[in-house]
Coordinates of C-alpha atoms in Angstrom, one line a residue:
Chain A
M18 CA 131.6 131.9 95.3
S19 CA 134.2 130.0 93.3
D20 CA 133.7 129.1 89.7
A21 CA 133.1 125.4 90.7
Q22 CA 130.4 126.3 93.1
M23 CA 128.7 128.4 90.5
Y24 CA 128.6 125.4 88.2
L25 CA 127.0 123.3 90.9
V26 CA 123.7 125.1 89.9
E27 CA 124.1 123.4 86.5
V28 CA 124.7 120.1 88.2
E29 CA 121.5 120.5 90.2
K30 CA 119.6 121.3 87.0
K31 CA 121.1 118.2 85.3
L32 CA 120.1 116.0 88.2
V33 CA 116.5 117.1 88.2
Q34 CA 116.3 117.1 84.4
A35 CA 117.8 113.6 84.0
V36 CA 115.4 112.1 86.5
S37 CA 112.4 113.8 84.8
D38 CA 113.4 113.0 81.3
Y39 CA 114.5 109.4 81.7
T40 CA 111.9 108.0 84.0
N41 CA 108.4 107.1 83.0
E42 CA 106.9 106.0 86.3
E43 CA 105.7 108.9 88.4
R44 CA 106.1 107.4 91.9
L45 CA 109.6 106.1 91.0
A46 CA 110.5 109.6 89.8
E47 CA 109.2 111.1 93.0
S48 CA 111.3 108.7 95.1
M49 CA 114.4 109.5 93.0
H50 CA 113.8 113.2 93.2
Y51 CA 113.2 113.0 96.9
S52 CA 116.7 111.7 97.7
I53 CA 118.4 113.8 95.0
A54 CA 116.8 116.9 96.5
A55 CA 117.5 116.0 100.1
G56 CA 120.3 118.6 100.3
G57 CA 123.6 116.9 100.1
K58 CA 126.7 119.0 100.2
R59 CA 127.6 117.9 96.6
I60 CA 131.2 117.5 97.7
R61 CA 132.0 114.9 95.0
P62 CA 130.6 117.0 92.1
L63 CA 132.5 120.0 93.5
L64 CA 135.7 118.0 93.6
L65 CA 135.2 116.9 90.0
L66 CA 134.5 120.4 88.7
S67 CA 137.3 121.9 90.8
T68 CA 139.7 119.4 89.3
V69 CA 138.7 120.3 85.7
L70 CA 139.5 123.9 86.7
L71 CA 143.0 122.9 87.5
F72 CA 143.6 122.4 83.7
Q73 CA 140.9 124.5 82.0
E74 CA 139.4 127.9 82.6
T75 CA 135.8 126.9 81.9
I76 CA 133.7 123.9 82.7
P77 CA 132.4 121.9 79.7
S78 CA 128.9 120.4 79.8
A79 CA 130.4 116.9 80.0
A80 CA 131.9 117.8 83.4
V81 CA 128.5 118.9 84.6
D82 CA 126.9 115.7 83.3
T83 CA 129.6 113.5 84.8
A84 CA 129.4 115.4 88.1
A85 CA 125.6 114.8 88.2
A86 CA 126.2 111.1 87.4
L87 CA 128.6 110.8 90.3
E88 CA 126.1 112.4 92.6
M89 CA 123.5 109.9 91.4
I90 CA 125.8 107.0 92.4
H91 CA 126.5 108.6 95.8
T92 CA 122.7 109.1 96.3
Y93 CA 121.8 105.5 95.4
S94 CA 124.4 104.2 97.8
L95 CA 122.9 106.3 100.6
I96 CA 119.4 105.0 99.8
H97 CA 120.5 101.4 99.9
D98 CA 122.8 101.9 102.9
D99 CA 119.9 103.3 104.9
L100 CA 117.6 100.3 104.3
P101 CA 116.5 98.2 107.3
A102 CA 118.5 95.2 106.1
M103 CA 121.6 97.5 106.0
D104 CA 122.2 100.3 108.5
D105 CA 118.5 100.7 109.2
D106 CA 118.5 104.5 109.5
D107 CA 115.4 106.7 109.7
L108 CA 117.0 110.0 109.1
R109 CA 119.3 111.3 106.4
R110 CA 120.2 115.0 105.8
G111 CA 117.6 116.0 108.4
K112 CA 114.7 114.2 106.6
P113 CA 113.1 110.8 106.8
T114 CA 115.1 108.3 104.7
N115 CA 113.8 107.2 101.3
H116 CA 112.3 103.9 102.5
K117 CA 110.5 105.6 105.4
V118 CA 108.6 107.8 102.9
F119 CA 108.3 105.5 99.8
G120 CA 108.5 102.0 101.3
E121 CA 111.4 99.5 101.1
D122 CA 110.5 98.2 97.7
M123 CA 110.5 101.6 96.1
A124 CA 113.7 102.6 97.9
I125 CA 115.5 99.5 96.5
L126 CA 114.2 100.3 93.0
A127 CA 115.0 104.1 93.2
G128 CA 118.5 103.1 94.1
D129 CA 118.8 100.7 91.2
A130 CA 117.4 103.4 88.9
L131 CA 119.8 106.1 90.0
L132 CA 122.8 103.7 89.6
T133 CA 121.7 102.8 86.1
L134 CA 120.8 106.3 85.1
A135 CA 124.3 107.5 86.1
F136 CA 125.8 105.4 83.3
Q137 CA 123.2 106.7 80.8
V138 CA 124.0 110.3 81.7
V139 CA 127.7 109.8 81.2
A140 CA 127.2 107.8 77.9
M141 CA 125.1 110.7 76.6
A142 CA 127.6 113.5 77.6
D143 CA 129.2 115.7 74.9
L144 CA 132.7 114.3 74.8
D145 CA 134.8 112.1 72.5
A146 CA 133.8 108.5 72.6
T147 CA 137.2 107.3 73.8
S148 CA 137.1 109.6 76.9
L149 CA 133.5 108.6 77.6
V150 CA 134.4 104.9 77.6
E151 CA 137.3 105.7 79.9
L152 CA 135.0 107.6 82.3
I153 CA 132.4 104.8 82.3
R154 CA 135.0 102.1 83.0
L155 CA 136.4 104.2 85.8
L156 CA 133.0 104.9 87.3
A157 CA 132.0 101.2 87.3
E158 CA 135.4 100.2 88.7
T159 CA 135.3 102.8 91.6
A160 CA 131.6 102.3 92.4
G161 CA 131.5 98.5 91.9
P162 CA 132.7 95.3 93.6
K163 CA 136.3 96.4 93.9
G164 CA 135.3 99.9 94.9
M165 CA 132.4 101.3 96.9
V166 CA 130.3 98.2 97.0
A167 CA 133.3 96.2 98.3
G168 CA 133.8 98.9 100.9
Q169 CA 130.2 98.5 102.0
V170 CA 130.6 94.8 102.4
A171 CA 133.9 95.2 104.3
D172 CA 132.2 97.8 106.6
M173 CA 129.4 95.4 107.3
R174 CA 131.9 92.6 108.1
A175 CA 133.6 95.0 110.5
E176 CA 130.6 95.7 112.6
K177 CA 130.6 94.4 116.2
R178 CA 134.2 93.5 116.2
Q179 CA 137.5 95.4 116.7
V180 CA 139.5 96.2 113.5
D181 CA 143.0 97.7 113.4
Q182 CA 143.9 100.9 111.6
I183 CA 145.1 99.1 108.4
E184 CA 141.8 97.3 108.0
L185 CA 139.8 100.4 108.8
Q186 CA 141.7 102.3 106.2
A187 CA 141.1 99.5 103.6
I188 CA 137.4 99.8 104.3
H189 CA 137.2 103.6 103.9
E190 CA 139.5 103.7 100.9
R191 CA 136.8 101.8 99.1
K192 CA 133.6 102.9 100.8
T193 CA 134.3 106.6 100.5
G194 CA 137.7 106.9 98.9
E195 CA 137.0 105.3 95.5
L196 CA 134.2 107.7 94.4
I197 CA 136.4 110.6 95.4
R198 CA 139.2 109.1 93.4
F199 CA 136.7 109.0 90.5
A200 CA 135.9 112.7 91.0
L201 CA 139.6 113.7 90.6
L202 CA 140.5 111.3 87.8
A203 CA 137.4 112.1 85.9
G204 CA 138.2 115.8 86.3
G205 CA 141.6 115.0 84.8
I206 CA 140.1 113.1 81.9
I207 CA 137.6 115.8 81.1
G208 CA 140.1 118.6 81.7
K209 CA 142.5 116.8 79.3
A210 CA 145.2 116.6 82.0
P211 CA 148.7 115.5 80.8
K212 CA 149.3 111.8 81.5
E213 CA 152.0 112.5 84.1
D214 CA 149.6 114.4 86.3
Y215 CA 147.4 111.4 87.1
V216 CA 149.7 110.1 89.8
A217 CA 149.4 113.4 91.7
L218 CA 145.6 113.4 91.2
D219 CA 145.4 109.9 92.5
R220 CA 147.5 110.7 95.6
L221 CA 145.5 113.9 96.2
A222 CA 142.3 112.0 96.0
R223 CA 143.4 109.4 98.5
K224 CA 144.4 112.2 101.0
I225 CA 141.1 114.0 100.5
G226 CA 139.1 110.7 100.8
L227 CA 140.8 109.7 104.0
A228 CA 140.4 113.3 105.5
F229 CA 136.7 113.2 104.5
Q230 CA 136.2 109.9 106.4
I231 CA 138.1 110.8 109.5
R232 CA 136.1 114.1 109.6
D233 CA 132.8 112.2 109.3
D234 CA 133.8 109.8 112.2
V235 CA 134.9 112.7 114.4
L236 CA 131.7 114.7 113.7
D237 CA 129.6 111.7 114.5
V238 CA 131.1 111.8 118.0
I239 CA 131.2 115.5 118.7
S240 CA 128.0 116.7 117.0
T241 CA 124.3 116.5 117.8
T242 CA 121.7 115.0 115.5
A243 CA 120.4 118.4 114.6
E244 CA 123.9 119.6 113.6
L245 CA 124.5 116.5 111.5
G246 CA 121.1 116.2 109.8
K247 CA 121.4 112.5 110.5
T248 CA 121.3 110.4 113.6
A249 CA 124.4 111.3 115.7
H250 CA 126.4 108.7 117.6
R251 CA 125.1 106.2 115.1
D252 CA 128.6 104.6 114.8
E253 CA 128.6 103.7 118.5
V254 CA 125.1 102.2 118.3
L255 CA 126.1 100.0 115.4
E256 CA 129.4 99.2 117.2
K257 CA 131.3 100.4 114.1
S258 CA 135.1 100.8 114.2
T259 CA 136.0 104.5 113.7
Y260 CA 139.1 106.6 113.9
P261 CA 138.1 108.2 117.2
K262 CA 137.4 104.8 118.7
L263 CA 140.7 103.4 117.4
L264 CA 143.0 106.4 118.0
G265 CA 141.2 108.4 120.6
L266 CA 139.4 111.7 119.6
N267 CA 142.5 113.9 119.8
E268 CA 144.7 111.6 117.7
A269 CA 141.9 111.3 115.2
K270 CA 141.7 115.1 114.9
A271 CA 145.5 115.2 114.4
A272 CA 145.3 112.5 111.7
L273 CA 142.7 114.6 109.9
A274 CA 145.0 117.7 110.1
Q275 CA 147.9 115.6 108.7
E276 CA 145.9 114.4 105.7
L277 CA 144.8 117.9 104.9
Q278 CA 148.4 119.1 105.2
D279 CA 149.6 116.4 102.8
A280 CA 146.8 117.3 100.4
T281 CA 147.9 121.0 100.5
A282 CA 151.5 119.9 99.8
I283 CA 150.4 118.1 96.6
L284 CA 148.3 121.1 95.6
T285 CA 151.4 123.4 96.1
L286 CA 153.3 121.2 93.7
L287 CA 150.5 121.4 91.1
A288 CA 150.4 125.2 91.6
Q289 CA 154.1 125.3 90.7
K290 CA 153.2 123.7 87.3
G291 CA 151.0 126.7 86.7
Y292 CA 147.7 125.0 87.4
T293 CA 144.8 126.9 89.0
I294 CA 144.5 125.3 92.5
T295 CA 142.2 127.8 94.2
P296 CA 138.9 125.9 93.9
L297 CA 140.4 122.6 95.2
Q298 CA 142.3 124.5 97.9
R299 CA 139.0 126.0 99.1
I300 CA 137.4 122.5 99.5
I301 CA 140.4 121.3 101.5
E302 CA 140.2 124.3 103.8
Q303 CA 136.5 123.5 104.4
L304 CA 137.3 120.0 105.4
A305 CA 139.3 121.3 108.5
L306 CA 137.4 121.1 111.7
K307 CA 136.1 124.5 113.0
E308 CA 137.7 125.5 116.2
E309 CA 135.4 124.5 119.1
A310 CA 134.0 127.4 121.0
Chain B
M2 CA 124.1 72.5 68.9
S3 CA 123.8 75.9 67.1
D4 CA 126.8 78.2 66.9
A5 CA 125.2 80.6 69.3
Q6 CA 124.8 77.8 71.9
M7 CA 128.4 76.9 71.5
Y8 CA 129.4 80.4 72.3
L9 CA 127.3 80.3 75.5
V10 CA 130.2 78.4 77.0
E11 CA 132.3 81.5 76.4
V12 CA 129.7 83.6 78.1
E13 CA 129.7 81.4 81.1
K14 CA 133.5 81.7 81.3
K15 CA 133.3 85.5 81.1
L16 CA 130.7 85.7 83.8
V17 CA 132.8 83.7 86.2
Q18 CA 136.0 85.4 85.3
A19 CA 134.6 88.9 85.5
V20 CA 133.2 88.3 89.0
S21 CA 136.5 86.8 90.1
D22 CA 138.7 89.4 88.6
Y23 CA 136.8 92.6 89.5
T24 CA 135.7 91.8 93.1
N25 CA 137.9 92.0 96.1
E26 CA 135.6 90.9 98.9
E27 CA 135.3 87.1 99.2
R28 CA 131.8 86.8 100.6
L29 CA 130.5 89.3 98.0
A30 CA 132.1 87.3 95.2
E31 CA 130.5 84.1 96.6
S32 CA 127.1 85.8 96.6
M33 CA 127.5 87.1 93.1
H34 CA 128.8 83.7 91.8
Y35 CA 126.0 81.9 93.6
S36 CA 123.3 83.7 91.6
I37 CA 125.3 83.7 88.4
A38 CA 125.7 79.9 88.6
A39 CA 122.1 79.2 89.6
G40 CA 121.5 77.8 86.2
G41 CA 119.5 80.3 84.2
K42 CA 118.5 79.4 80.6
R43 CA 120.7 82.3 79.3
I44 CA 117.9 83.2 76.9
R45 CA 119.1 86.9 76.7
P46 CA 122.7 86.1 75.9
L47 CA 121.5 83.5 73.4
L48 CA 119.3 86.1 71.7
L49 CA 122.2 88.6 71.5
L50 CA 124.6 86.0 70.0
S51 CA 122.0 84.7 67.6
T52 CA 121.3 88.2 66.4
V53 CA 125.1 88.8 65.7
L54 CA 125.0 85.6 63.6
L55 CA 122.3 87.2 61.4
F56 CA 125.0 89.5 60.1
Q57 CA 128.3 87.8 60.7
E58 CA 129.6 84.2 60.5
T59 CA 131.6 84.4 63.7
I60 CA 131.0 85.8 67.2
P61 CA 133.5 88.5 68.2
S62 CA 134.7 88.6 71.8
A63 CA 132.8 91.9 72.3
A64 CA 129.5 90.0 71.7
V65 CA 130.5 87.4 74.4
D66 CA 131.3 90.2 76.8
T67 CA 128.2 92.2 76.2
A68 CA 126.1 89.0 76.5
A69 CA 127.7 88.3 79.8
A70 CA 127.0 91.9 80.9
L71 CA 123.3 91.5 79.9
E72 CA 123.0 88.3 82.0
M73 CA 124.6 90.1 84.9
I74 CA 121.8 92.8 84.7
H75 CA 119.2 90.1 84.4
T76 CA 120.7 88.3 87.4
Y77 CA 120.8 91.4 89.6
S78 CA 117.2 92.1 88.8
L79 CA 116.2 88.6 90.0
I80 CA 118.2 89.0 93.2
H81 CA 116.5 92.3 94.1
D82 CA 113.1 91.1 92.9
D83 CA 113.2 88.1 95.3
L84 CA 114.0 90.2 98.3
P85 CA 111.4 90.2 101.2
A86 CA 110.6 93.8 100.5
M87 CA 109.8 92.9 96.9
D88 CA 108.3 89.6 95.8
D89 CA 109.6 87.7 98.9
D90 CA 110.4 84.5 97.2
D91 CA 112.5 81.7 98.8
L92 CA 113.1 79.7 95.7
R93 CA 114.7 80.6 92.3
R94 CA 115.8 78.1 89.7
G95 CA 115.3 75.3 92.1
K96 CA 117.6 76.7 94.7
P97 CA 117.2 79.0 97.7
T98 CA 117.2 82.6 96.7
N99 CA 120.3 84.8 97.3
H100 CA 119.1 86.5 100.4
K101 CA 118.1 83.1 101.9
V102 CA 121.7 82.0 101.7
F103 CA 123.7 85.2 102.1
G104 CA 121.3 87.5 104.0
E105 CA 119.3 90.5 102.8
D106 CA 122.2 93.0 103.2
M107 CA 124.6 90.9 101.0
A108 CA 121.8 90.2 98.5
I109 CA 121.2 93.9 98.0
L110 CA 124.9 94.6 97.6
A111 CA 125.5 91.6 95.3
G112 CA 122.7 93.0 93.1
D113 CA 124.3 96.5 93.1
A114 CA 127.7 94.9 92.3
L115 CA 126.4 92.9 89.3
L116 CA 124.6 95.9 87.9
T117 CA 127.7 98.0 88.2
L118 CA 130.0 95.3 86.9
A119 CA 127.9 94.9 83.8
F120 CA 128.8 98.4 82.6
Q121 CA 132.5 97.8 83.4
V122 CA 132.5 94.6 81.3
V123 CA 130.9 96.4 78.3
A124 CA 133.3 99.4 78.7
M125 CA 136.3 97.0 78.6
A126 CA 135.1 95.0 75.6
D127 CA 137.2 94.9 72.4
L128 CA 135.2 97.2 70.1
D129 CA 135.4 100.7 68.7
A130 CA 134.7 103.4 71.3
T131 CA 131.7 104.8 69.4
S132 CA 129.9 101.4 69.4
L133 CA 130.8 100.9 73.1
V134 CA 129.2 104.2 74.1
E135 CA 126.1 103.3 72.0
L136 CA 125.9 99.8 73.7
I137 CA 126.3 101.4 77.2
R138 CA 123.7 104.1 76.6
L139 CA 121.2 101.4 75.3
L140 CA 121.9 99.1 78.2
A141 CA 121.3 101.8 80.7
E142 CA 118.2 103.0 78.9
T143 CA 116.6 99.5 78.6
A144 CA 117.6 98.4 82.2
G145 CA 116.9 101.7 83.9
P146 CA 114.0 103.9 85.0
K147 CA 112.3 104.0 81.6
G148 CA 113.0 100.3 81.0
M149 CA 113.2 97.3 83.3
V150 CA 113.2 99.2 86.7
A151 CA 110.1 101.1 85.5
G152 CA 108.5 97.8 84.6
Q153 CA 109.2 96.5 88.1
V154 CA 107.6 99.6 89.6
A155 CA 104.5 99.2 87.3
D156 CA 104.3 95.5 88.2
M157 CA 104.3 96.4 91.9
R158 CA 101.7 99.0 91.4
A159 CA 99.5 96.4 89.6
E160 CA 99.5 93.9 92.4
K161 CA 96.1 93.3 94.1
R162 CA 94.1 95.1 91.5
Q163 CA 92.7 94.3 88.1
V164 CA 94.5 95.8 85.1
D165 CA 93.4 95.6 81.5
Q166 CA 95.4 94.1 78.6
I167 CA 96.9 97.4 77.5
E168 CA 98.3 98.1 81.0
L169 CA 99.5 94.6 81.4
Q170 CA 101.4 94.8 78.1
A171 CA 102.9 98.2 79.1
I172 CA 104.2 96.5 82.3
H173 CA 105.8 93.6 80.5
E174 CA 107.2 95.6 77.6
R175 CA 109.4 97.3 80.2
K176 CA 109.9 94.6 82.9
T177 CA 110.9 91.8 80.4
G178 CA 110.7 93.3 77.0
E179 CA 113.3 96.0 77.2
L180 CA 116.3 93.8 78.0
I181 CA 115.3 91.5 75.2
R182 CA 115.2 94.6 73.0
F183 CA 118.7 95.3 74.2
A184 CA 119.8 91.8 73.2
L185 CA 118.6 92.2 69.6
L186 CA 119.7 95.8 69.1
A187 CA 123.1 95.1 70.7
G188 CA 123.4 92.1 68.4
G189 CA 122.8 94.5 65.5
I190 CA 125.4 97.1 66.8
I191 CA 128.1 94.5 67.3
G192 CA 127.2 92.6 64.1
K193 CA 127.4 96.0 62.2
A194 CA 123.9 95.6 60.9
P195 CA 122.8 98.1 58.2
K196 CA 120.8 101.0 59.7
E197 CA 117.6 100.0 57.9
D198 CA 117.5 96.7 59.7
Y199 CA 117.1 98.1 63.2
V200 CA 113.4 98.6 62.8
A201 CA 113.0 94.9 62.0
L202 CA 115.2 94.0 65.0
D203 CA 113.1 96.2 67.2
R204 CA 109.8 94.7 66.1
L205 CA 111.2 91.2 66.3
A206 CA 112.4 91.9 69.9
R207 CA 108.9 93.1 70.9
K208 CA 107.3 90.0 69.6
I209 CA 109.8 87.7 71.3
G210 CA 109.6 89.7 74.5
L211 CA 105.8 89.5 74.7
A212 CA 105.8 85.8 73.7
F213 CA 108.4 85.2 76.5
Q214 CA 106.2 86.8 79.1
I215 CA 102.9 85.2 78.1
R216 CA 104.7 81.8 78.1
D217 CA 106.0 82.6 81.7
D218 CA 102.5 83.4 82.9
V219 CA 101.0 80.3 81.3
L220 CA 103.7 78.0 82.7
D221 CA 103.1 79.5 86.2
V222 CA 99.6 78.2 85.9
I223 CA 100.1 74.8 84.3
S224 CA 103.4 73.7 85.9
T225 CA 104.5 72.3 89.3
T226 CA 107.2 73.9 91.4
A227 CA 109.5 71.0 90.5
E228 CA 109.0 71.6 86.8
L229 CA 109.5 75.4 87.1
G230 CA 112.4 75.4 89.5
K231 CA 110.7 78.3 91.3
T232 CA 107.5 78.4 93.3
A233 CA 104.6 77.6 91.0
H234 CA 101.2 79.5 91.1
R235 CA 103.1 82.4 92.7
D236 CA 101.3 84.9 90.5
E237 CA 98.0 83.8 92.1
V238 CA 99.4 84.1 95.6
L239 CA 100.7 87.6 94.8
E240 CA 97.3 88.4 93.1
K241 CA 99.3 89.5 90.0
S242 CA 97.5 90.3 86.8
T243 CA 98.6 87.7 84.1
Y244 CA 97.6 86.8 80.6
P245 CA 95.8 83.6 81.6
K246 CA 93.8 85.5 84.3
L247 CA 92.9 88.3 81.9
L248 CA 92.2 86.3 78.7
G249 CA 91.6 82.8 80.0
L250 CA 94.2 80.0 79.7
N251 CA 93.3 79.0 76.1
E252 CA 93.2 82.6 74.8
A253 CA 96.6 83.2 76.4
K254 CA 98.0 80.2 74.7
A255 CA 96.6 81.4 71.4
A256 CA 98.1 84.9 72.0
L257 CA 101.5 83.2 72.6
A258 CA 101.2 81.3 69.3
Q259 CA 100.2 84.5 67.5
E260 CA 103.3 86.4 68.8
L261 CA 105.6 83.5 67.7
Q262 CA 103.9 83.4 64.3
D263 CA 104.5 87.2 63.9
A264 CA 108.2 86.7 64.9
T265 CA 108.6 84.0 62.4
A266 CA 107.2 86.3 59.7
I267 CA 109.8 89.0 60.5
L268 CA 112.5 86.4 60.4
T269 CA 111.3 85.2 57.0
L270 CA 111.7 88.7 55.7
L271 CA 115.3 88.9 57.1
A272 CA 116.1 85.5 55.5
Q273 CA 115.0 87.0 52.1
K274 CA 117.7 89.6 52.6
G275 CA 120.3 86.8 52.8
Y276 CA 120.8 86.8 56.6
T277 CA 121.4 83.6 58.6
I278 CA 118.2 83.2 60.6
T279 CA 118.6 79.6 61.8
P280 CA 119.9 80.4 65.4
L281 CA 117.1 82.9 66.1
Q282 CA 114.5 80.6 64.5
R283 CA 115.5 77.8 66.9
I284 CA 115.0 80.1 69.9
I285 CA 111.5 81.0 68.7
E286 CA 110.6 77.4 68.2
Q287 CA 111.7 76.6 71.7
L288 CA 109.4 79.3 73.0
A289 CA 106.3 77.4 71.8
L290 CA 104.5 75.3 74.4
K291 CA 105.1 71.6 74.2
E292 CA 101.9 69.7 73.4
E293 CA 100.4 68.5 76.6
A294 CA 100.5 64.7 77.0

């Protein structure tokens, strides 16, 4: 178990504790806890913590708190994305979606609550005020109407029509990529990375983000619902543009491998500067597709 | 026109500019602009600006920005509150509600975007980092799952059953009161109020918040849809517990007058400390019911 994964336990604790401490309506807390506990892979927190470990040997509590906030934002986006008015999905991480259990009204409010709470958790983190303001600005920018929310809108617009690779990439860079960019840049801010390293972090984040999305698209095609923990072949039902649809399955797999190779090359350069890349390297390795039996 | 009202023009500009500058999806921006421009009374920004004027002669840009952020949060809450899964209302401020024009999916995302953008606008305001962090923490706390969102949940829970006055007050203190509390406390933070004045600001906010809600309930009973700019007698249709229903119409009017009298008493004490209370006083006067013809 890498150091970053060890600290994920702290992130889980923070997620549960923040919802319990800063919520005063029982049913709302249940709804928030339900989606928080629904067993995500915590890839975004892991990326944030692993980026801090590039620059520092230990993880400060502010990194744990910010990682938890990031996962709250991701969780809220899934709750809202699954709503009947949006993707209308009944299954998420192998369990009924939030609105299926708590009703649409509560799911909307639980999403709103997690989004708001994320900013509270960062604002209360133990870090100098200047860095906190920078983190909050960056979180809002990457999650908001130029970032993730814009990506959702673009994704919606792209349904039921053919888009080209450039447009598809512009959708994913915002829908998935921006929060991953937050993970790495926030890791830099909290890890007190030298200014000149942010360009590398930004490039690395874009490679990982794209790899992440292509992988998701490919898995939707080649997996079963049981394997995914969410409804498989959903993209086809929603007539979504995906990498396998646009490039063919084999080309999509090759594109994924290329992004991971580029990411590894950036990591190698960071290693040459004396930074500890092992935790990030491990995540990138796990993004590769397992060889099919 | 009071100074505070004059600065509302700046708040309007900031609202339009922030949505334009920090959104990169046209239809999303239209949806956000639509609800922002739908002609609210801007009572929350006005309260914030008027509170700054207690302590300072001029309004710094950070007050304008924070007032705009506050109105974004209020606007998002109305968009989500009007959704079919929530109050299912077709009319807001005399115009079709956001989802009626842009669809439910876009209305959900426009709300999410405004909520997120609010934090970005505060984080980018021209103020010392320590005060910004304090403002952001307070905004998240008052708007989130212990504040406004909790109030929405409690309000939902209270539909179709009788609640007593204590429970009704606990709903409104969060649903409406907490953002008003933010307005006054933020005005104190930006106006650099002495520490000992926050208790008075807090008490004043609670009086104004309660007055505001009782007034809203009373107007729902005694007004027409044309006068309100939203569907009248909606509370009765939704079987909501309201002050007129609980206390009778005349007692509710008397309760409103009492809250306003208490608020005026607090203001008088603040005036004795040499603070400029005229702008806040004017708002409180406007919360009184006009004599019926």
